[in-house]
């Protein structure tokens, strides 16, 4: 009898070990399926579970009689909190998982049907889960969120994107990952709009258009050296060509050249966007390739983080007046053929913020020297930037990322910026973060070193009902060439609710101290634009690193 009891206990014991092993295996598979389950998860803190009662323990508890083995209750996963707008504690469950570095909870949330909405949801401070992940240095959470297409271009209440916060934190790997996703999402947005843009271009009559850029500044020394440019735009079928002499422009430098932007709607998506450098006789396809990002990451890690916002909440358009005694509405004939009504733009506020907590003293000195050079008028030649990138004399074969000279000699790689030392871990709890007042978000990452300046701009716009192009058509055309920064600024401004007509002449803020007056001075419908204008010349060579900032 005793032997029968011992055999029965051994049987129950083996069965319990098998059940426990099976349960452990199922649990591991659940987390692994969410992605990257075997990566380092030092921040995981799974809740302690009560010890399981095994059949062997039941057998050993009594020597006189063997009770029937208890039926194991089916294991059920702890239900995840569902967002509830009435209860702030559970309003941002994915944010909480990231904040508390609960990777397993985050993995489970990313498998829910609501994951797509939660991953792009803003909390009361305007932060998305990705914002919190980069600010707190949650590298594993960053990878998971980016794998689920977390939005990168989105900004929080302070006007900062996840990329800005990643630059502040200073981890090069995270900066590269976020920048890669930004380029990928930009490409996907362009491709999603591609069919509509191509159809819109096909429905337009072919034309040639010129518009002039005159840059101005309230800083006298800067205003004297600012460039001007005449953009020449050709449209034929579903193709567009834009010729410009302004290659790049920002608050620290500007570059002149002779470039052409080609959009070929009939070409495959990966070959539709091309930039030609007609001086160096080279070209670059805008593919948003990963190999193009290392130089860009170096630039991001060594310059100010900028956030420029154009506040239009109080914007008003009022008819401009002329005359001292007898007042009348101003009108102007532009381009010798377009009768325009002149409006003043009031209540336009340009807000600019700079952050530099990630910069060393050496970085600040170098950046200051660049600004001083520009102010003195000695930076109107593009050689400085081009030489730094070796873009006149180097090419990158498609099978390698190592620059080589035309004679085949391999050039040395420039040293890369290293990651910064991580800031101290925050002492702020999730509840403290959640209960903080709007506009007083607790500090989570590196202590900010920032400067903010606001400027109220007064500008004018000349609207004409005689211009043959509509505003909607203009927006479609400008969206195609939006990778060029100053063109994108024009498009952003034209999206405002302008008065009736076409903006033949308009003043737009480009930088905090610089405005641009854009004049559409010539427009012709043409049916004889040669097709070769939209082709890459056969003697041009490909330089995948020519236009680093596009």
Coordinates of C-alpha atoms in Angstrom, one line a residue:
X1 CA 0.0 0.0 0.0
X2 CA 2.8 2.3 0.9
X3 CA 4.5 1.6 -2.5
X4 CA 1.3 2.5 -4.3
X5 CA 1.1 5.9 -2.5
X6 CA 4.7 6.6 -3.3
X7 CA 4.1 5.7 -7.0
X8 CA 1.1 7.9 -7.1
X9 CA 2.9 10.8 -5.6
X10 CA 5.8 10.4 -8.0
X11 CA 3.3 10.4 -10.9
X12 CA 1.7 13.6 -9.7
X13 CA 5.1 15.2 -9.1
X14 CA 6.2 14.5 -12.7
X15 CA 2.9 15.8 -14.1
X16 CA 3.3 19.0 -12.1
X17 CA 6.8 19.6 -13.4
X18 CA 5.6 19.1 -16.9
X19 CA 2.7 21.5 -16.4
X20 CA 5.1 24.1 -14.9
X21 CA 7.5 23.8 -17.8
X22 CA 4.7 24.1 -20.3
X23 CA 3.3 27.2 -18.6
X24 CA 6.8 28.8 -18.5
X25 CA 7.2 28.1 -22.3
X26 CA 3.8 29.6 -23.1
X27 CA 4.6 32.8 -21.2
X28 CA 8.0 33.2 -22.9
X29 CA 6.3 32.8 -26.3
X30 CA 3.7 35.5 -25.5
X31 CA 6.4 38.2 -24.8
X32 CA 8.6 37.1 -27.6
X33 CA 5.9 37.5 -30.2
X34 CA 5.7 41.2 -29.5
X35 CA 9.2 41.6 -30.9
X36 CA 12.7 41.8 -29.5
X37 CA 11.8 39.7 -26.5
X38 CA 15.3 38.4 -25.9
X39 CA 17.0 41.8 -25.9
X40 CA 18.4 43.4 -22.8
X41 CA 15.5 44.3 -20.5
X42 CA 17.2 45.5 -17.3
X43 CA 14.2 47.6 -16.5
X44 CA 11.7 44.8 -16.5
X45 CA 10.0 44.4 -13.1
X46 CA 7.4 41.7 -13.4
X47 CA 5.1 41.4 -10.5
X48 CA 5.8 38.6 -8.1
X49 CA 3.5 35.7 -8.3
X50 CA 2.4 33.5 -5.4
X51 CA 4.2 30.1 -5.4
X52 CA 2.3 27.4 -7.1
X53 CA 1.0 24.5 -5.0
X54 CA 2.3 21.3 -6.7
X55 CA 0.7 17.9 -6.3
X56 CA 3.9 16.7 -4.7
X57 CA 3.5 19.1 -1.8
X58 CA -0.1 17.8 -1.4
X59 CA 1.1 14.2 -1.2
X60 CA 3.8 15.0 1.3
X61 CA 1.4 16.8 3.6
X62 CA -0.3 13.6 4.6
X63 CA 1.0 10.1 5.1
X64 CA -2.3 8.4 6.0
X65 CA -4.5 9.2 3.0
X66 CA -3.9 10.6 -0.5
X67 CA -6.6 13.1 -1.4
X68 CA -7.6 13.6 -5.0
X69 CA -5.3 15.9 -6.9
X70 CA -6.7 19.4 -7.1
X71 CA -7.9 20.5 -10.5
X72 CA -5.5 23.3 -11.7
X73 CA -7.4 26.5 -12.5
X74 CA -6.8 27.7 -16.1
X75 CA -4.2 30.4 -16.2
X76 CA -5.6 33.8 -17.3
X77 CA -3.5 36.8 -18.2
X78 CA -4.0 39.9 -16.1
X79 CA -6.3 42.2 -18.1
X80 CA -4.6 45.3 -19.4
X81 CA -6.1 48.7 -18.4
X82 CA -8.2 50.2 -21.1
X83 CA -7.9 53.9 -21.8
X84 CA -10.6 55.8 -20.0
X85 CA -11.1 59.5 -20.6
X86 CA -12.8 59.9 -17.2
X87 CA -10.0 58.4 -15.2
X88 CA -6.6 60.1 -15.6
X89 CA -4.8 57.2 -13.9
X90 CA -5.6 54.8 -16.8
X91 CA -5.8 57.4 -19.6
X92 CA -2.3 56.8 -20.9
X93 CA -1.4 53.1 -20.2
X94 CA 1.2 52.9 -23.0
X95 CA 2.9 56.0 -21.7
X96 CA 2.9 54.5 -18.2
X97 CA 4.5 51.3 -19.5
X98 CA 7.3 53.3 -21.2
X99 CA 7.7 55.7 -18.2
X100 CA 8.1 52.8 -15.7
X101 CA 10.2 50.8 -18.2
X102 CA 7.8 47.9 -18.1
X103 CA 8.8 46.3 -21.3
X104 CA 6.5 43.3 -21.0
X105 CA 3.5 45.4 -20.5
X106 CA 4.5 47.6 -23.4
X107 CA 4.9 44.5 -25.6
X108 CA 1.4 43.3 -24.7
X109 CA -0.1 46.7 -25.3
X110 CA 1.5 46.8 -28.8
X111 CA -0.4 43.6 -29.6
X112 CA -3.8 45.1 -28.8
X113 CA -6.2 46.4 -31.5
X114 CA -5.9 49.9 -29.9
X115 CA -2.1 49.9 -30.3
X116 CA -2.1 52.1 -33.4
X117 CA -4.1 54.8 -31.7
X118 CA -2.1 54.6 -28.4
X119 CA 1.4 54.7 -30.1
X120 CA 0.6 58.1 -31.5
X121 CA -1.4 59.5 -28.7
X122 CA -0.3 62.6 -26.8
X123 CA -0.6 63.0 -23.1
X124 CA -1.5 66.3 -21.3
X125 CA 2.1 67.6 -21.9
X126 CA 1.9 66.7 -25.6
X127 CA 4.3 63.8 -25.3
X128 CA 3.8 60.6 -27.2
X129 CA 5.2 57.2 -25.8
X130 CA 8.2 57.8 -28.2
X131 CA 8.8 61.2 -26.7
X132 CA 9.0 59.6 -23.2
X133 CA 11.2 56.7 -24.4
X134 CA 13.9 59.0 -25.8
X135 CA 13.8 61.5 -23.0
X136 CA 14.2 58.7 -20.4
X137 CA 16.7 56.7 -22.3
X138 CA 14.5 53.6 -22.7
X139 CA 16.4 52.2 -25.7
X140 CA 14.4 48.9 -25.8
X141 CA 11.1 50.8 -25.7
X142 CA 12.4 53.1 -28.5
X143 CA 13.1 50.0 -30.7
X144 CA 9.7 48.5 -30.0
X145 CA 7.8 51.8 -30.7
X146 CA 9.7 52.5 -33.9
X147 CA 9.0 48.9 -35.0
X148 CA 5.3 49.7 -34.7
X149 CA 5.7 52.9 -36.8
X150 CA 5.5 55.4 -33.9
X151 CA 5.1 58.9 -35.4
X152 CA 8.4 60.8 -35.4
X153 CA 7.4 64.2 -36.9
X154 CA 4.9 64.9 -34.1
X155 CA 5.7 67.7 -31.6
X156 CA 4.9 68.1 -27.9
X157 CA 3.5 71.2 -26.2
X158 CA 7.0 72.7 -26.1
X159 CA 7.4 72.3 -29.8
X160 CA 9.9 69.5 -29.7
X161 CA 9.8 66.3 -31.7
X162 CA 11.2 62.9 -30.6
X163 CA 14.2 63.5 -32.8
X164 CA 14.9 66.8 -30.9
X165 CA 14.7 65.0 -27.6
X166 CA 16.9 62.2 -28.8
X167 CA 19.6 64.7 -29.8
X168 CA 19.4 66.3 -26.4
X169 CA 19.8 62.9 -24.7
X170 CA 22.9 62.3 -26.9
X171 CA 22.7 58.5 -27.7
X172 CA 24.0 58.2 -31.2
X173 CA 22.3 54.9 -31.9
X174 CA 18.9 56.2 -30.8
X175 CA 19.4 59.4 -32.9
X176 CA 20.2 57.3 -35.9
X177 CA 17.1 55.0 -35.4
X178 CA 14.7 57.9 -35.0
X179 CA 16.2 59.8 -38.0
X180 CA 15.9 56.6 -40.1
X181 CA 12.2 56.3 -39.2
X182 CA 11.7 60.0 -39.9
X183 CA 13.0 59.5 -43.5
X184 CA 11.0 56.3 -43.9
X185 CA 7.8 58.0 -42.8
X186 CA 8.5 61.0 -45.1
X187 CA 9.0 58.6 -48.0
X188 CA 5.8 56.7 -47.2
X189 CA 3.9 60.0 -47.0
X190 CA 5.2 61.1 -50.3
X191 CA 4.4 57.7 -51.9
X192 CA 0.9 57.8 -50.4
X193 CA 0.4 61.2 -52.1
X194 CA 2.2 60.2 -55.3
X195 CA -0.8 58.9 -57.2
X196 CA -2.9 61.9 -56.4
X197 CA -0.1 64.3 -57.3
X198 CA 0.6 62.6 -60.6
X199 CA -3.1 62.7 -61.5
X200 CA -3.3 66.4 -60.6
X201 CA -0.2 67.2 -62.7
X202 CA -1.7 65.3 -65.7
X203 CA -4.9 67.3 -65.5
X204 CA -2.9 70.6 -65.7
X205 CA -1.9 72.2 -68.9
X206 CA 1.8 72.3 -69.4
X207 CA 3.4 75.5 -68.4
X208 CA 6.6 77.5 -67.6
X209 CA 6.7 79.8 -64.5
X210 CA 9.3 82.1 -62.9
X211 CA 9.2 83.3 -59.3
X212 CA 11.8 85.5 -57.7
X213 CA 13.1 85.3 -54.1
X214 CA 14.4 88.4 -52.3
X215 CA 15.6 87.8 -48.8
X216 CA 15.6 90.6 -46.2
X217 CA 16.5 91.0 -42.6
X218 CA 16.0 93.6 -39.9
X219 CA 19.7 93.1 -39.1
X220 CA 21.5 95.6 -41.5
X221 CA 24.8 93.6 -41.8
X222 CA 23.0 90.4 -42.5
X223 CA 20.6 92.0 -44.9
X224 CA 23.4 93.2 -47.2
X225 CA 24.7 89.7 -47.9
X226 CA 21.4 87.8 -48.1
X227 CA 20.9 86.0 -51.5
X228 CA 18.3 86.5 -54.1
X229 CA 17.1 83.8 -56.5
X230 CA 15.0 83.3 -59.5
X231 CA 13.4 79.8 -59.6
X232 CA 12.4 78.5 -63.1
X233 CA 9.8 75.8 -63.0
X234 CA 8.8 73.6 -66.0
X235 CA 5.8 71.3 -66.0
X236 CA 5.2 68.7 -68.7
X237 CA 2.7 65.9 -68.3
X238 CA 3.4 64.3 -64.9
X239 CA 7.0 65.7 -64.7
X240 CA 8.4 68.9 -63.0
X241 CA 11.8 70.5 -63.2
X242 CA 12.8 73.3 -60.9
X243 CA 16.0 75.3 -61.6
X244 CA 17.4 77.3 -58.7
X245 CA 20.7 78.8 -57.5
X246 CA 19.9 78.5 -53.8
X247 CA 21.1 75.1 -52.6
X248 CA 20.7 75.3 -48.8
X249 CA 19.8 78.0 -46.3
X250 CA 19.6 78.1 -42.5
X251 CA 20.5 80.4 -39.7
X252 CA 24.2 79.5 -39.8
X253 CA 25.1 79.4 -43.5
X254 CA 23.7 79.5 -47.0
X255 CA 25.0 77.9 -50.2
X256 CA 24.7 79.1 -53.8
X257 CA 25.1 76.8 -56.8
X258 CA 23.3 75.7 -59.9
X259 CA 20.9 72.8 -59.1
X260 CA 17.9 71.3 -60.8
X261 CA 15.2 69.3 -59.0
X262 CA 13.5 66.7 -61.1
X263 CA 10.2 64.9 -60.4
X264 CA 9.3 62.3 -63.0
X265 CA 5.9 60.9 -62.3
X266 CA 6.1 58.2 -64.9
X267 CA 9.4 56.7 -63.4
X268 CA 9.5 54.1 -60.6
X269 CA 9.1 55.5 -57.1
X270 CA 12.8 55.0 -56.2
X271 CA 13.9 56.9 -59.3
X272 CA 11.3 59.7 -59.5
X273 CA 13.1 62.3 -57.3
X274 CA 16.5 63.5 -58.5
X275 CA 18.7 66.5 -57.7
X276 CA 21.3 67.6 -60.3
X277 CA 24.3 69.7 -59.4
X278 CA 25.0 71.3 -62.8
X279 CA 28.3 72.9 -61.7
X280 CA 29.8 69.6 -60.5
X281 CA 27.9 67.6 -63.1
X282 CA 26.7 65.0 -60.6
X283 CA 23.3 63.9 -59.3
X284 CA 21.7 62.3 -56.3
X285 CA 18.5 60.3 -56.1
X286 CA 16.4 61.2 -53.1
X287 CA 15.9 57.7 -51.7
X288 CA 16.2 58.4 -48.0
X289 CA 18.9 55.8 -47.8
X290 CA 20.4 54.8 -44.5
X291 CA 23.9 55.2 -45.8
X292 CA 23.3 58.9 -46.2
X293 CA 22.7 59.5 -42.5
X294 CA 26.0 59.3 -40.7
X295 CA 27.1 62.8 -41.8
X296 CA 23.7 64.1 -40.9
X297 CA 23.8 62.6 -37.4
X298 CA 27.2 64.3 -36.9
X299 CA 25.7 67.6 -37.9
X300 CA 22.7 67.1 -35.6
X301 CA 24.9 66.3 -32.6
X302 CA 27.1 69.3 -33.1
X303 CA 24.7 72.1 -33.7
X304 CA 21.8 73.8 -31.9
X305 CA 18.4 72.0 -31.7
X306 CA 16.0 74.4 -33.4
X307 CA 12.2 74.6 -33.1
X308 CA 10.5 77.3 -35.2
X309 CA 6.8 77.8 -35.0
X310 CA 4.7 80.2 -37.0
X311 CA 1.7 81.1 -34.7
X312 CA -1.3 82.0 -36.8
X313 CA -4.0 82.1 -34.1
X314 CA -4.3 85.9 -34.2
X315 CA -3.5 86.3 -37.9
X316 CA -5.6 88.8 -39.9
X317 CA -5.6 90.1 -43.4
X318 CA -6.6 93.7 -43.9
X319 CA -6.7 95.8 -47.1
X320 CA -3.7 98.0 -47.4
X321 CA -4.6 101.7 -47.8
X322 CA -3.0 104.6 -49.7
X323 CA -3.3 108.3 -49.4
X324 CA -3.2 110.8 -46.5
X325 CA -6.5 112.5 -46.7
X326 CA -8.6 110.5 -49.1
X327 CA -7.9 106.9 -48.2
X328 CA -8.3 104.1 -50.8
X329 CA -7.5 100.5 -51.2
X330 CA -4.0 99.8 -52.6
X331 CA -3.7 98.0 -55.9
X332 CA -0.6 97.1 -57.9
X333 CA 0.2 95.8 -61.4
X334 CA 2.7 93.0 -61.1
X335 CA 4.6 91.4 -63.9
X336 CA 3.0 93.9 -66.3
X337 CA -0.2 91.9 -66.5
X338 CA -1.6 90.9 -63.1
X339 CA -3.8 93.4 -61.3
X340 CA -3.4 92.7 -57.6
X341 CA -5.2 93.8 -54.4
X342 CA -2.7 94.4 -51.6
X343 CA -3.4 93.1 -48.1
X344 CA -1.4 93.5 -44.9
X345 CA -0.8 90.5 -42.7
X346 CA -1.2 91.2 -39.0
X347 CA -0.8 89.1 -35.9
X348 CA 1.7 86.7 -37.4
X349 CA 4.1 85.6 -34.6
X350 CA 7.3 83.7 -35.3
X351 CA 8.5 81.7 -32.3
X352 CA 12.0 80.3 -32.2
X353 CA 13.6 78.1 -29.6
X354 CA 17.2 76.9 -29.4
X355 CA 18.6 74.2 -27.2
X356 CA 22.3 73.5 -26.7
X357 CA 22.6 71.3 -23.6
X358 CA 24.2 68.6 -25.8
X359 CA 27.0 70.9 -27.1
X360 CA 30.5 71.1 -25.7
X361 CA 32.4 74.4 -25.3
X362 CA 34.3 73.6 -28.5
X363 CA 31.1 73.1 -30.4
X364 CA 29.8 76.5 -29.3
X365 CA 33.0 78.2 -30.4
X366 CA 32.9 76.6 -33.8
X367 CA 29.3 77.5 -34.3
X368 CA 29.9 81.1 -33.2
X369 CA 32.7 81.4 -35.7
X370 CA 30.4 80.3 -38.5
X371 CA 27.8 82.9 -37.5
X372 CA 30.4 85.7 -37.3
X373 CA 31.8 84.7 -40.7
X374 CA 28.3 85.0 -42.2
X375 CA 27.7 88.4 -40.5
X376 CA 30.9 89.8 -42.0
X377 CA 29.8 88.8 -45.5
X378 CA 32.6 86.2 -46.1
X379 CA 30.4 83.2 -46.4
X380 CA 28.6 83.7 -49.6
X381 CA 30.8 81.1 -51.3
X382 CA 29.7 77.5 -51.0
X383 CA 33.2 76.1 -50.8
X384 CA 33.3 75.7 -47.0
X385 CA 30.4 73.3 -46.8
X386 CA 31.2 71.4 -49.9
X387 CA 34.9 71.0 -49.0
X388 CA 33.8 69.6 -45.6
X389 CA 31.8 66.9 -47.3
X390 CA 34.3 66.2 -50.1
X391 CA 31.4 66.4 -52.5
X392 CA 33.1 67.9 -55.5
X393 CA 35.8 65.2 -55.8
X394 CA 34.3 62.1 -54.2
X395 CA 31.9 59.6 -55.4
X396 CA 30.3 56.6 -53.6
X397 CA 29.9 53.5 -55.6
X398 CA 26.5 51.8 -55.0
X399 CA 28.1 48.7 -53.6
X400 CA 30.0 50.5 -50.8
X401 CA 29.6 53.5 -48.4
X402 CA 33.4 54.3 -48.5
X403 CA 34.1 57.6 -50.4
X404 CA 36.4 57.2 -53.3
X405 CA 38.1 59.7 -55.6
X406 CA 37.5 59.5 -59.4
X407 CA 40.9 57.9 -59.7
X408 CA 39.8 55.0 -57.4
X409 CA 41.9 56.0 -54.4
X410 CA 40.0 55.3 -51.1
X411 CA 39.6 58.4 -48.9
X412 CA 39.9 58.2 -45.1
X413 CA 36.7 58.1 -43.1
X414 CA 36.1 61.2 -41.0
X415 CA 35.8 60.5 -37.2
X416 CA 32.2 60.2 -36.0
X417 CA 30.7 61.9 -33.0
X418 CA 30.4 59.6 -30.0
X419 CA 27.4 59.3 -27.7
X420 CA 27.2 61.6 -24.7
X421 CA 27.3 60.4 -21.2
X422 CA 23.7 59.6 -20.2
X423 CA 22.0 62.1 -17.9
X424 CA 21.2 61.1 -14.3
X425 CA 18.0 59.0 -14.0
X426 CA 14.9 61.1 -13.1
X427 CA 13.4 60.9 -9.7
X428 CA 10.0 61.9 -11.0
X429 CA 7.4 59.2 -10.6
X430 CA 4.6 58.5 -13.1
X431 CA 2.0 60.0 -10.8
X432 CA 4.0 63.2 -10.3
X433 CA 4.5 63.5 -14.1
X434 CA 0.8 62.9 -14.7
X435 CA -0.4 65.3 -12.0
X436 CA 2.0 68.2 -13.1
X437 CA 0.1 71.2 -14.5
X438 CA 0.0 71.7 -18.2
X439 CA 2.9 73.9 -19.2
X440 CA 5.0 72.7 -16.3
X441 CA 6.2 69.4 -17.5
X442 CA 8.7 67.9 -15.1
X443 CA 12.3 67.6 -16.3
X444 CA 12.9 64.0 -17.6
X445 CA 16.1 64.0 -19.7
X446 CA 19.2 66.2 -19.8
X447 CA 18.8 69.6 -18.0
X448 CA 17.8 72.0 -20.9
X449 CA 19.9 74.9 -21.9
X450 CA 17.6 76.9 -24.1
X451 CA 16.7 80.3 -25.4
X452 CA 13.4 81.5 -26.7
X453 CA 12.6 84.6 -28.8
X454 CA 9.3 85.8 -30.3
X455 CA 8.9 88.2 -33.1
X456 CA 5.7 89.7 -34.4
X457 CA 6.0 90.1 -38.2
X458 CA 4.1 92.5 -40.4
X459 CA 4.0 91.5 -44.0
X460 CA 2.0 92.1 -47.2
X461 CA 0.5 89.8 -49.8
X462 CA -0.7 90.8 -53.3
X463 CA -3.7 88.7 -54.4
X464 CA -4.8 88.5 -58.1
X465 CA -7.8 87.0 -59.7
X466 CA -6.1 87.2 -63.1
X467 CA -3.3 84.7 -62.5
X468 CA -4.0 81.5 -64.6
X469 CA -2.9 79.1 -61.8
X470 CA -5.1 78.4 -58.8
X471 CA -3.9 78.1 -55.2
X472 CA -4.7 74.4 -55.1
X473 CA -2.7 73.8 -58.2
X474 CA 0.2 75.7 -56.7
X475 CA 0.1 73.6 -53.6
X476 CA 0.2 70.4 -55.6
X477 CA 3.3 71.7 -57.5
X478 CA 5.0 72.9 -54.4
X479 CA 4.4 69.6 -52.6
X480 CA 6.5 67.9 -55.3
X481 CA 9.5 70.1 -54.7
X482 CA 9.0 70.4 -50.9
X483 CA 12.3 68.7 -50.1
X484 CA 13.9 72.1 -50.9
X485 CA 13.7 74.0 -47.6
X486 CA 12.8 77.4 -48.8
X487 CA 10.2 76.0 -51.2
X488 CA 8.7 74.1 -48.3
X489 CA 8.5 77.4 -46.3
X490 CA 6.5 78.9 -49.2
X491 CA 4.1 76.0 -49.3
X492 CA 3.5 76.1 -45.6
X493 CA 2.6 79.7 -45.8
X494 CA 0.3 79.3 -48.8
X495 CA -1.7 76.7 -46.9
X496 CA -3.0 79.6 -44.7
X497 CA -6.5 80.8 -45.4
X498 CA -5.5 83.6 -47.8
X499 CA -7.9 86.2 -49.3
X500 CA -9.5 85.4 -52.6
X501 CA -7.2 85.1 -55.6
X502 CA -3.6 83.9 -56.2
X503 CA -0.7 85.2 -54.1
X504 CA 1.3 86.8 -56.9
X505 CA 3.6 88.5 -54.3
X506 CA 3.9 87.4 -50.8
X507 CA 6.2 87.9 -47.8
X508 CA 7.0 84.9 -45.7
X509 CA 9.2 84.3 -42.6
X510 CA 12.1 82.0 -43.5
X511 CA 14.2 82.3 -40.3
X512 CA 13.7 84.3 -37.1
X513 CA 15.7 87.2 -38.5
X514 CA 15.0 86.7 -42.2
X515 CA 11.9 87.1 -44.4
X516 CA 11.6 86.4 -48.1
X517 CA 9.6 88.3 -50.6
X518 CA 8.4 85.8 -53.3
X519 CA 7.1 87.3 -56.6
X520 CA 5.5 85.2 -59.3
X521 CA 6.6 87.3 -62.2
X522 CA 6.1 85.2 -65.3
X523 CA 3.7 82.5 -66.4
X524 CA 3.3 80.9 -69.8
X525 CA 1.3 77.9 -71.0
X526 CA 3.6 75.8 -73.3
X527 CA 3.2 72.7 -75.3
X528 CA 6.8 72.4 -76.6
X529 CA 8.8 71.7 -73.5
X530 CA 11.5 69.1 -74.5
X531 CA 11.4 65.8 -72.7
X532 CA 15.2 65.7 -72.3
X533 CA 14.8 68.5 -69.7
X534 CA 13.5 65.9 -67.3
X535 CA 16.3 63.4 -67.9
X536 CA 19.7 63.0 -66.1
X537 CA 22.5 63.9 -68.5
X538 CA 24.4 60.9 -69.6
X539 CA 27.8 62.3 -68.5
X540 CA 26.7 63.2 -64.9
X541 CA 27.9 60.9 -62.2
X542 CA 26.1 59.8 -59.1
X543 CA 27.1 61.2 -55.7
X544 CA 24.9 59.7 -53.0
X545 CA 26.3 62.2 -50.4
X546 CA 26.0 65.4 -52.4
X547 CA 22.9 66.9 -50.7
X548 CA 23.3 65.9 -47.1
X549 CA 20.5 68.0 -45.7
X550 CA 17.7 66.9 -48.0

